[in-house]
PDB file of C-alpha atoms in Angstrom:
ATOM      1  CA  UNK A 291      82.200 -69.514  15.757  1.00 47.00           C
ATOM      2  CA  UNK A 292      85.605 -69.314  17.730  1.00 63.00           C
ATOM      3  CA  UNK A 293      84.756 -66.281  19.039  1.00 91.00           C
ATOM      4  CA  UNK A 294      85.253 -65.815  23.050  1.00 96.00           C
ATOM      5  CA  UNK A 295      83.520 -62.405  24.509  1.00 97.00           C
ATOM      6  CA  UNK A 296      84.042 -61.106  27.678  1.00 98.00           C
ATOM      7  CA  UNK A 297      83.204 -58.065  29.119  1.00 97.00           C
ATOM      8  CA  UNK A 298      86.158 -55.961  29.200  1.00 97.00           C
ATOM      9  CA  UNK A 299      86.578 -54.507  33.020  1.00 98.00           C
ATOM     10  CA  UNK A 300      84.192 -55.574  36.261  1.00 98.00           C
ATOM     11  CA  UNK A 301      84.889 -54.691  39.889  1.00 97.00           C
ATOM     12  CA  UNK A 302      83.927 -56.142  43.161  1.00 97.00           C
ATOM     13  CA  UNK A 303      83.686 -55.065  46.916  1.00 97.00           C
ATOM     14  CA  UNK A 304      86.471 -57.162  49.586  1.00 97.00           C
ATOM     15  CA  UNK A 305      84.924 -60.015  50.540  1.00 97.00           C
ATOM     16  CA  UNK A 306      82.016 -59.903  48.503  1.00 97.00           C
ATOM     17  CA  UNK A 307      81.296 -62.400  45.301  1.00 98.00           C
ATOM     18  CA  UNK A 308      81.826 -61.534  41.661  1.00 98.00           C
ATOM     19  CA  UNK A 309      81.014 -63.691  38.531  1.00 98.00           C
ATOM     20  CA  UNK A 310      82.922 -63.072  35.598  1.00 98.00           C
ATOM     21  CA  UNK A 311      81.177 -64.364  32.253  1.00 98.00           C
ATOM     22  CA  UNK A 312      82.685 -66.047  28.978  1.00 98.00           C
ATOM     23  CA  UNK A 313      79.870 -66.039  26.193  1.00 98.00           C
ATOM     24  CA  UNK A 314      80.977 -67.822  23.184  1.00 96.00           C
ATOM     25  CA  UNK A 315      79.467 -70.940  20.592  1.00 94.00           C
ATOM     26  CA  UNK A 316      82.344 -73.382  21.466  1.00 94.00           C
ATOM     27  CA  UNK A 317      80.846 -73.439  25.229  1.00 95.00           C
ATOM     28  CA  UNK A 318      78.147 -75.190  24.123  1.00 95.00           C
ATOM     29  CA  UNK A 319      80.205 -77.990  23.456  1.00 92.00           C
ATOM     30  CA  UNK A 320      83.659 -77.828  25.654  1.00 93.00           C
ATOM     31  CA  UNK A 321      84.201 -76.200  29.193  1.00 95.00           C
ATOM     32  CA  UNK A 322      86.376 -73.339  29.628  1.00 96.00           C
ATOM     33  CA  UNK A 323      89.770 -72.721  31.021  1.00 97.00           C
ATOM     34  CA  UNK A 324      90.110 -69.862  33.238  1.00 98.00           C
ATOM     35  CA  UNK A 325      93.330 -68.180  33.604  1.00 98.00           C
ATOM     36  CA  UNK A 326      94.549 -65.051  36.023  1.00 98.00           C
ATOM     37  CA  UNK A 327      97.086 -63.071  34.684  1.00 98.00           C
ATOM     38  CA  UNK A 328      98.825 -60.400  37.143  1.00 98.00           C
ATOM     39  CA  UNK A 329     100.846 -57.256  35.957  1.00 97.00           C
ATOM     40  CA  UNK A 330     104.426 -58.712  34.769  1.00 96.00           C
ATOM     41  CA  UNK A 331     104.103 -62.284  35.386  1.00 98.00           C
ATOM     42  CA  UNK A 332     102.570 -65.479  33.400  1.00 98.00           C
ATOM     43  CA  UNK A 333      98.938 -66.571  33.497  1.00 98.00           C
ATOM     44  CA  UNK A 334      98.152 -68.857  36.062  1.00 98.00           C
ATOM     45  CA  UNK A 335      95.436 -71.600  35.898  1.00 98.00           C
ATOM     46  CA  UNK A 336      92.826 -70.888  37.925  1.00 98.00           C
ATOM     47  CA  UNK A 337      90.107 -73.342  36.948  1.00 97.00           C
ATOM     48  CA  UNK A 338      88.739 -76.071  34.115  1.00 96.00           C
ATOM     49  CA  UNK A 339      87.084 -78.725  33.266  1.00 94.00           C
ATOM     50  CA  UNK A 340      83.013 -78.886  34.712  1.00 93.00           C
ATOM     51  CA  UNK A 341      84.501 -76.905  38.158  1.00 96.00           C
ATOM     52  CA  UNK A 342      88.333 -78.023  38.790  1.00 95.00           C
ATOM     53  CA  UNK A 343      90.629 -76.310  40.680  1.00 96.00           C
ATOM     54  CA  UNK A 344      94.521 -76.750  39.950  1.00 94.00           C
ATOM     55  CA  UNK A 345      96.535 -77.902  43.637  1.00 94.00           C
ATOM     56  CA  UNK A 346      97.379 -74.620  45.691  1.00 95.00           C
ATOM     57  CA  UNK A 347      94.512 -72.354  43.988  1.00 97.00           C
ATOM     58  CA  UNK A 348      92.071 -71.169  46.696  1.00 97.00           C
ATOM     59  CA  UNK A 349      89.055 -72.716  46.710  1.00 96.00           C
ATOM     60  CA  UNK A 350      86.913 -69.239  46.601  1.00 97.00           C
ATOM     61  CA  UNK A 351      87.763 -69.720  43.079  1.00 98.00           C
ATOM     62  CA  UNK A 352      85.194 -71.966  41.232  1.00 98.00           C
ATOM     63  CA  UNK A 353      83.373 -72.235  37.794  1.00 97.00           C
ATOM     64  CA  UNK A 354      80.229 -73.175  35.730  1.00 97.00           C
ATOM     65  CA  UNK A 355      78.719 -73.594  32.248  1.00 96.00           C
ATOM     66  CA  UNK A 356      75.029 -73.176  31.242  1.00 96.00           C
ATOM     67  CA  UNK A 357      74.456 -72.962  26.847  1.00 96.00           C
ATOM     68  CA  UNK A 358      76.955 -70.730  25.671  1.00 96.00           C
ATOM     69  CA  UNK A 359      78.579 -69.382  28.910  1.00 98.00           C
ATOM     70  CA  UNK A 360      80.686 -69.842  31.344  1.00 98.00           C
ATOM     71  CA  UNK A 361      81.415 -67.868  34.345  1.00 98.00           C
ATOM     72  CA  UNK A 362      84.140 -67.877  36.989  1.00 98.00           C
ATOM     73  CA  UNK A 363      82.825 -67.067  40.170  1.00 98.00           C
ATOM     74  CA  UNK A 364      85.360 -65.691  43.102  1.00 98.00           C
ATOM     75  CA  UNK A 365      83.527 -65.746  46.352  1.00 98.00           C
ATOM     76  CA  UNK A 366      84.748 -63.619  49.201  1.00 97.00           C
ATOM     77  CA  UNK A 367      87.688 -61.425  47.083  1.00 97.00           C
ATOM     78  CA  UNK A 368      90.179 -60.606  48.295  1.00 97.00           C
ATOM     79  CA  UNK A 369      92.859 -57.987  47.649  1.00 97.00           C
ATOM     80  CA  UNK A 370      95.519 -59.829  45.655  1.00 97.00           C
ATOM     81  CA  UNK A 371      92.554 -61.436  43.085  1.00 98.00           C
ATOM     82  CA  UNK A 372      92.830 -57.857  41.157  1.00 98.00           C
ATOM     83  CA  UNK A 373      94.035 -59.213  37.783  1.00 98.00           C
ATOM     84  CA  UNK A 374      93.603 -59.938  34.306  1.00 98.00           C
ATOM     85  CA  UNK A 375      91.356 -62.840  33.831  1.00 98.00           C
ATOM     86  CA  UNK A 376      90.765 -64.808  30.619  1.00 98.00           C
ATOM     87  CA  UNK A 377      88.682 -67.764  29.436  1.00 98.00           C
ATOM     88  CA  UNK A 378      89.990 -70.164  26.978  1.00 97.00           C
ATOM     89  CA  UNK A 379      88.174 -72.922  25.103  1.00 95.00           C
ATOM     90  CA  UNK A 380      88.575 -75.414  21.882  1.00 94.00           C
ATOM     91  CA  UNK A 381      87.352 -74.110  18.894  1.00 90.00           C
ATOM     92  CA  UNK A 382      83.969 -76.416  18.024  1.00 82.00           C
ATOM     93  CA  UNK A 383      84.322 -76.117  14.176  1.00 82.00           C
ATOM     94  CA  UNK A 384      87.797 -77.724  13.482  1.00 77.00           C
ATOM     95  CA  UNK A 385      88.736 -78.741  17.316  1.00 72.00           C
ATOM     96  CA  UNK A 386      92.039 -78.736  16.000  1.00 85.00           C
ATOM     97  CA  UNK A 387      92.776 -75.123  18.168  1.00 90.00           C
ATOM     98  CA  UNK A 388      91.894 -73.109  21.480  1.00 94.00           C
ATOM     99  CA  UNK A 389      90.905 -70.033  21.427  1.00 96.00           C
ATOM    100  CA  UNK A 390      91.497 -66.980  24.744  1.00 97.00           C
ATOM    101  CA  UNK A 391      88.446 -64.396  25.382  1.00 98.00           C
ATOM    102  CA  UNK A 392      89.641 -60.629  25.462  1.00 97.00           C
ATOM    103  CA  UNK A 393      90.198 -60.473  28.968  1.00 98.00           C
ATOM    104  CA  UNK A 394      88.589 -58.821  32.213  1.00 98.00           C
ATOM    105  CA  UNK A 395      90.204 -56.810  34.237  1.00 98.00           C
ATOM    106  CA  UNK A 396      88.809 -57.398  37.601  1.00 98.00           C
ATOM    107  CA  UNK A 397      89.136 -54.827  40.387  1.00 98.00           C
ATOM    108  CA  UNK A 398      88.826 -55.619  44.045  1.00 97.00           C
ATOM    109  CA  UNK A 399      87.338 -51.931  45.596  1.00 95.00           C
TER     110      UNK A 399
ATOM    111  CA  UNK B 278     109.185 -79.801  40.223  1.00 95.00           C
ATOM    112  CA  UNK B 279     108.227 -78.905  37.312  1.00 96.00           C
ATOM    113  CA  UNK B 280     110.279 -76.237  34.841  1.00 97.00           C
ATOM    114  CA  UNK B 281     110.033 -74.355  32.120  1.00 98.00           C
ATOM    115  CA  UNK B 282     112.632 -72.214  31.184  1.00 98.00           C
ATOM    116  CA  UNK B 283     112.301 -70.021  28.290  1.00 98.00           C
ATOM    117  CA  UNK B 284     115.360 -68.740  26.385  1.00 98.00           C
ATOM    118  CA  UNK B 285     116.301 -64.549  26.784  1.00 98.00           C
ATOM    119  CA  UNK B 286     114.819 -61.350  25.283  1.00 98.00           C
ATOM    120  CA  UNK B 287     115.279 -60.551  21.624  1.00 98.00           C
ATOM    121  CA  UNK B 288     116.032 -57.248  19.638  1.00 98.00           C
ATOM    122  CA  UNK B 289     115.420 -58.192  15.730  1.00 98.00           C
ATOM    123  CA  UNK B 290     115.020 -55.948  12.612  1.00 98.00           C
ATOM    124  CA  UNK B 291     112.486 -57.077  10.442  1.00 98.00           C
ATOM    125  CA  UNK B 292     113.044 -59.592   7.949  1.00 98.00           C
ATOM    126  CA  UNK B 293     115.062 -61.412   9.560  1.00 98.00           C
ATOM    127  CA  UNK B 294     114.434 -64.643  11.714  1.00 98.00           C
ATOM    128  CA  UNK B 295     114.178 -66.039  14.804  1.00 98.00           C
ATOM    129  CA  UNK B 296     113.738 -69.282  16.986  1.00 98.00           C
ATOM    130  CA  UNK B 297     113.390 -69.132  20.331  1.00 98.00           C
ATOM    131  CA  UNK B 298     113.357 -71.849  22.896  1.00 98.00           C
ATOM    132  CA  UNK B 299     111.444 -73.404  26.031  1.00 98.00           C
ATOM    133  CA  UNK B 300     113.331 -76.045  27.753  1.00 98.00           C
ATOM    134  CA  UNK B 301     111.242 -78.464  30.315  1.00 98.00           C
ATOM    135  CA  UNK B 302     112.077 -80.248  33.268  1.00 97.00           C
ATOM    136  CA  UNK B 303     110.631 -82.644  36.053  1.00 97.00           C
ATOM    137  CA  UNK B 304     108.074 -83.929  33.880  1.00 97.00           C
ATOM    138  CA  UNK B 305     107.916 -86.687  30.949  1.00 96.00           C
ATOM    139  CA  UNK B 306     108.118 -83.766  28.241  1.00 97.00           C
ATOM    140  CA  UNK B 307     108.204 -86.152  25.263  1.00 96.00           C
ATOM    141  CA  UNK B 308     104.611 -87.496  25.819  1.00 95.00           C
ATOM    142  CA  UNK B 309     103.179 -83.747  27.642  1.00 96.00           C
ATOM    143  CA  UNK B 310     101.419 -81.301  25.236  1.00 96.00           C
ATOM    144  CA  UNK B 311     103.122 -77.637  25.098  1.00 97.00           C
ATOM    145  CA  UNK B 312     101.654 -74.429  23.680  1.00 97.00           C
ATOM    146  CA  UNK B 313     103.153 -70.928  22.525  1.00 98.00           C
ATOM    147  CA  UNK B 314     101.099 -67.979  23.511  1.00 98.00           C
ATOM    148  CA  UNK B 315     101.231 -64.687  22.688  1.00 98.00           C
ATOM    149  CA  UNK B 316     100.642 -61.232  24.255  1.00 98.00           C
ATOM    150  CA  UNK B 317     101.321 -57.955  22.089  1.00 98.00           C
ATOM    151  CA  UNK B 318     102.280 -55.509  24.489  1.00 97.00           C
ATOM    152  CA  UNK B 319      99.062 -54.229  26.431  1.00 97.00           C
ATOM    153  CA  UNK B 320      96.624 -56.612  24.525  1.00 97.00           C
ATOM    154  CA  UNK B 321      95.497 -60.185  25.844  1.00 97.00           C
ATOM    155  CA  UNK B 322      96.346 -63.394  25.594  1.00 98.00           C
ATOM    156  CA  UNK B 323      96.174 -65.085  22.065  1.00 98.00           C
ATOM    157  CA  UNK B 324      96.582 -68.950  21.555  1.00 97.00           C
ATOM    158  CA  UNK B 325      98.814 -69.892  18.710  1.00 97.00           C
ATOM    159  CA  UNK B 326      99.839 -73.935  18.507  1.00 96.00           C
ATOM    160  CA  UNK B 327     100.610 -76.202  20.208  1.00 96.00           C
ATOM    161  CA  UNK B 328     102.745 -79.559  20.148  1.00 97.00           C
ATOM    162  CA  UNK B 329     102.807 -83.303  21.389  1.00 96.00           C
ATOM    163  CA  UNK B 330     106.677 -84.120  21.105  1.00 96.00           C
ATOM    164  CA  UNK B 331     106.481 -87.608  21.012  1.00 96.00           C
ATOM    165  CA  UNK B 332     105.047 -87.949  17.230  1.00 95.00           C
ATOM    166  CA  UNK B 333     105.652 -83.643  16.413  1.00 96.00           C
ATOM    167  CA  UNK B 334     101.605 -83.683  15.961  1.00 95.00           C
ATOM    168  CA  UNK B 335     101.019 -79.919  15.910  1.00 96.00           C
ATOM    169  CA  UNK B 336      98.019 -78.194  16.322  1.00 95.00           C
ATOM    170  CA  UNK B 337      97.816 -74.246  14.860  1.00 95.00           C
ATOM    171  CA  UNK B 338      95.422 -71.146  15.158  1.00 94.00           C
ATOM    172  CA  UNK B 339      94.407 -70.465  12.205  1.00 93.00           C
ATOM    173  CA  UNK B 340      95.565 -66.779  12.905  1.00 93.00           C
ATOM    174  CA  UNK B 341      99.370 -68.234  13.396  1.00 96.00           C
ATOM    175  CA  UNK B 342      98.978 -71.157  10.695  1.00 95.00           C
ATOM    176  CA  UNK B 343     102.395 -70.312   8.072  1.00 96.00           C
ATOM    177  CA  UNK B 344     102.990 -67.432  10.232  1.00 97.00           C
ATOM    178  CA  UNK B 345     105.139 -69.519  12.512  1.00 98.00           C
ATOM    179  CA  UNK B 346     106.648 -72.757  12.794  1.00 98.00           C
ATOM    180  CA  UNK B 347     106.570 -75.025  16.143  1.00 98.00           C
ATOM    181  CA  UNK B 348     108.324 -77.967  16.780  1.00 98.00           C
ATOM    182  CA  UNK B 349     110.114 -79.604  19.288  1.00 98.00           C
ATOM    183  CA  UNK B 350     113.311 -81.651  20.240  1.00 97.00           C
ATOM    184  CA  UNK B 351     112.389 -84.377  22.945  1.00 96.00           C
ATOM    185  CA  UNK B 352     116.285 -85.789  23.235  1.00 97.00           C
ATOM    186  CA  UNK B 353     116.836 -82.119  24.949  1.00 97.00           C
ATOM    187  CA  UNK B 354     113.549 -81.723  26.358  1.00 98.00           C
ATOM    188  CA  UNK B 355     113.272 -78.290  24.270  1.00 98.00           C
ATOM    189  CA  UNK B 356     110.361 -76.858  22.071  1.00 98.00           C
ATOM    190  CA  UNK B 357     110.670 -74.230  19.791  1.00 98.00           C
ATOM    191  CA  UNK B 358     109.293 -71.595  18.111  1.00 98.00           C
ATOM    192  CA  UNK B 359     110.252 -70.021  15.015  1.00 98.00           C
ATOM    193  CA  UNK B 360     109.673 -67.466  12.334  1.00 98.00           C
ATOM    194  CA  UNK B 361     111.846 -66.901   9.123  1.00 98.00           C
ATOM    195  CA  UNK B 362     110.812 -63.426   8.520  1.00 97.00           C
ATOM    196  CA  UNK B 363     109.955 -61.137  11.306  1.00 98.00           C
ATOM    197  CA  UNK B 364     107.447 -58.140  11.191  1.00 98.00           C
ATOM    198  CA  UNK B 365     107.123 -55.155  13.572  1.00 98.00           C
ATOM    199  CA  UNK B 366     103.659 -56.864  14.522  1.00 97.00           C
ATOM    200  CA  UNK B 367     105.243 -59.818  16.024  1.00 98.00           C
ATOM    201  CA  UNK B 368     106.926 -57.822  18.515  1.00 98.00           C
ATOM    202  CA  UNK B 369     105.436 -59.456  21.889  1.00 98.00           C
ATOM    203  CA  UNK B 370     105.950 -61.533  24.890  1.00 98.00           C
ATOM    204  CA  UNK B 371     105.829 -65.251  24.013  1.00 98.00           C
ATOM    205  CA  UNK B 372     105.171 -67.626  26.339  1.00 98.00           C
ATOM    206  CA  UNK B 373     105.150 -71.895  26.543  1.00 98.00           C
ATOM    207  CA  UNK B 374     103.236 -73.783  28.451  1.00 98.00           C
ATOM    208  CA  UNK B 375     102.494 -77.557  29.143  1.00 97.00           C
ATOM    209  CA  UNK B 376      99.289 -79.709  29.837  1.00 94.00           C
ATOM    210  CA  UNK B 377     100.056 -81.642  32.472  1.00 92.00           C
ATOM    211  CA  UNK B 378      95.793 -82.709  33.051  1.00 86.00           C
ATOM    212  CA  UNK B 379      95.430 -85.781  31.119  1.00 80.00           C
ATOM    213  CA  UNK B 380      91.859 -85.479  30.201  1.00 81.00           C
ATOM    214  CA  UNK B 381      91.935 -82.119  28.499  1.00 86.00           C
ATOM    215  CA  UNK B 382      94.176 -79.941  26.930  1.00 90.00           C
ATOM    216  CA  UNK B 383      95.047 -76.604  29.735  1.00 93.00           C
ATOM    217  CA  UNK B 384      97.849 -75.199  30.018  1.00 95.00           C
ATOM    218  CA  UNK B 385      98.356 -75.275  33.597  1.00 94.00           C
ATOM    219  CA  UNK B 386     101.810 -74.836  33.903  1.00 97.00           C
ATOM    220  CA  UNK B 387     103.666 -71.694  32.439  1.00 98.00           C
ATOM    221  CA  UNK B 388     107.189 -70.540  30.981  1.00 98.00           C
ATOM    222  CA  UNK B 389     108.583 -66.779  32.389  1.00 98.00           C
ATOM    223  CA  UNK B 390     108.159 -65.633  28.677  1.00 98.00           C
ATOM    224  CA  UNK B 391     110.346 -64.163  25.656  1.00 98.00           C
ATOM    225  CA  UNK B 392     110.139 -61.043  24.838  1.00 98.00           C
ATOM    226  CA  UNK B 393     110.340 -60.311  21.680  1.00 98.00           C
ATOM    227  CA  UNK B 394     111.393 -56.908  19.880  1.00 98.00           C
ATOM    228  CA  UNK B 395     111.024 -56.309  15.912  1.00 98.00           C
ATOM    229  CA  UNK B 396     112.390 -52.823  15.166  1.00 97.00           C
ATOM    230  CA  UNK B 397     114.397 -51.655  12.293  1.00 96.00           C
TER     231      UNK B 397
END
């Protein structure tokens, strides 16, 4: 399957640690891409590969991958992490595409 | 530093078509993969093709597959995308972006995005 589910909306405390989960076949054989998407601008690569992070993303941002999910974990949130954030993977049947989850809309409380 | 600059907004009535454009800069575009994406207004991201302008190989969602055509121009640095007959349902913000990470496919740098209007 190509499928990519994750759950729609989950909110965190400042400065506490959230983990937001990717569930989807194709994990079991490629890592996910994480990307952070704020109101009225362009996704921004957060993190991919087993845990990379691109240059000038803070390094409370990190990732994992255990069977068929992968989570991005944000340690210590802050304020300006409230944003859209999807995963994004290669489709394990043809390879030949990608594939975005649905989205989470993470609030910082 | 890297560039991608994405060509204006677009009011279309269906049927008709369209190409819009992504121009890159401060990178070696002909041999760096770049991807359309697409986001209908409110909804998430969806991942549509994507293009290695060196050789034109294209990749395609099946969801996009004869839906739209990508392709790309490396003697201007420009990719394209293009549709020859629009629907209301492609109305949408489009975005390119390019894979700079050599060892996988992520699109880690991003166009400002076209947005696109289909209304009769």
């Amino acid at each position: 399957s190509s499928e990519l589910t994750q759950d729609p909306a989950v909110s965190v405390a400042l400065g506490q640690t959230v983990r937001i989960t990717c569930q989807g076949d194709s994990l079991r054989t490629y890592y996910a891409s994480w990307y952070q998407q704020k109101p009225g601008q362009a996704p921004v690569l957060v993190i991919y590969g087993k845990n990379s992070r691109p240059s000038g993303i803070p390094d409370r941002f990190s990732g994992s991958s255990s069977g068929n999910t992968a989570s991005l974990i944000l340690t210590g949130a802050q304020a300006e992490d409230e944003a859209d954030y999807y995963c994004n993977c290669r489709d394990n049947n043809s390879g030949d595409h990608w594939v975005f989850g649905g989205g989470t809309k993470l609030t910082v409380l | 530093e890297v560039q991608l600059v994405q060509s204006g907004a677009e009011l279309k009535k269906p049927g008709e078509s369209l190409r819009i454009s992504c121009k890159g800069s401060g990178y070696n575009f002909a041999n760096t993969w770049i991807g359309w994406v697409r986001q209908m207004p409110g909804k998430g991201l969806e991942w549509m093709g994507i293009i290695f302008p060196s050789d034109s190989d294209t990749k395609y969602s099946p969801s996009f597959q004869g839906q739209v055509t990508i392709s790309a121009d490396k003697s201007i640095s420009t990719a394209y995308l293009q549709w020859t007959s629009l629907r209301a349902s492609d109305t949408a913000i489009y975005y390119c972006a390019i894979s700079l990470e050599m060892a996988t496919i992520v699109l880690d740098n991003w166009g400002q995005g076209t947005l696109v209007t289909v209304s009769s």
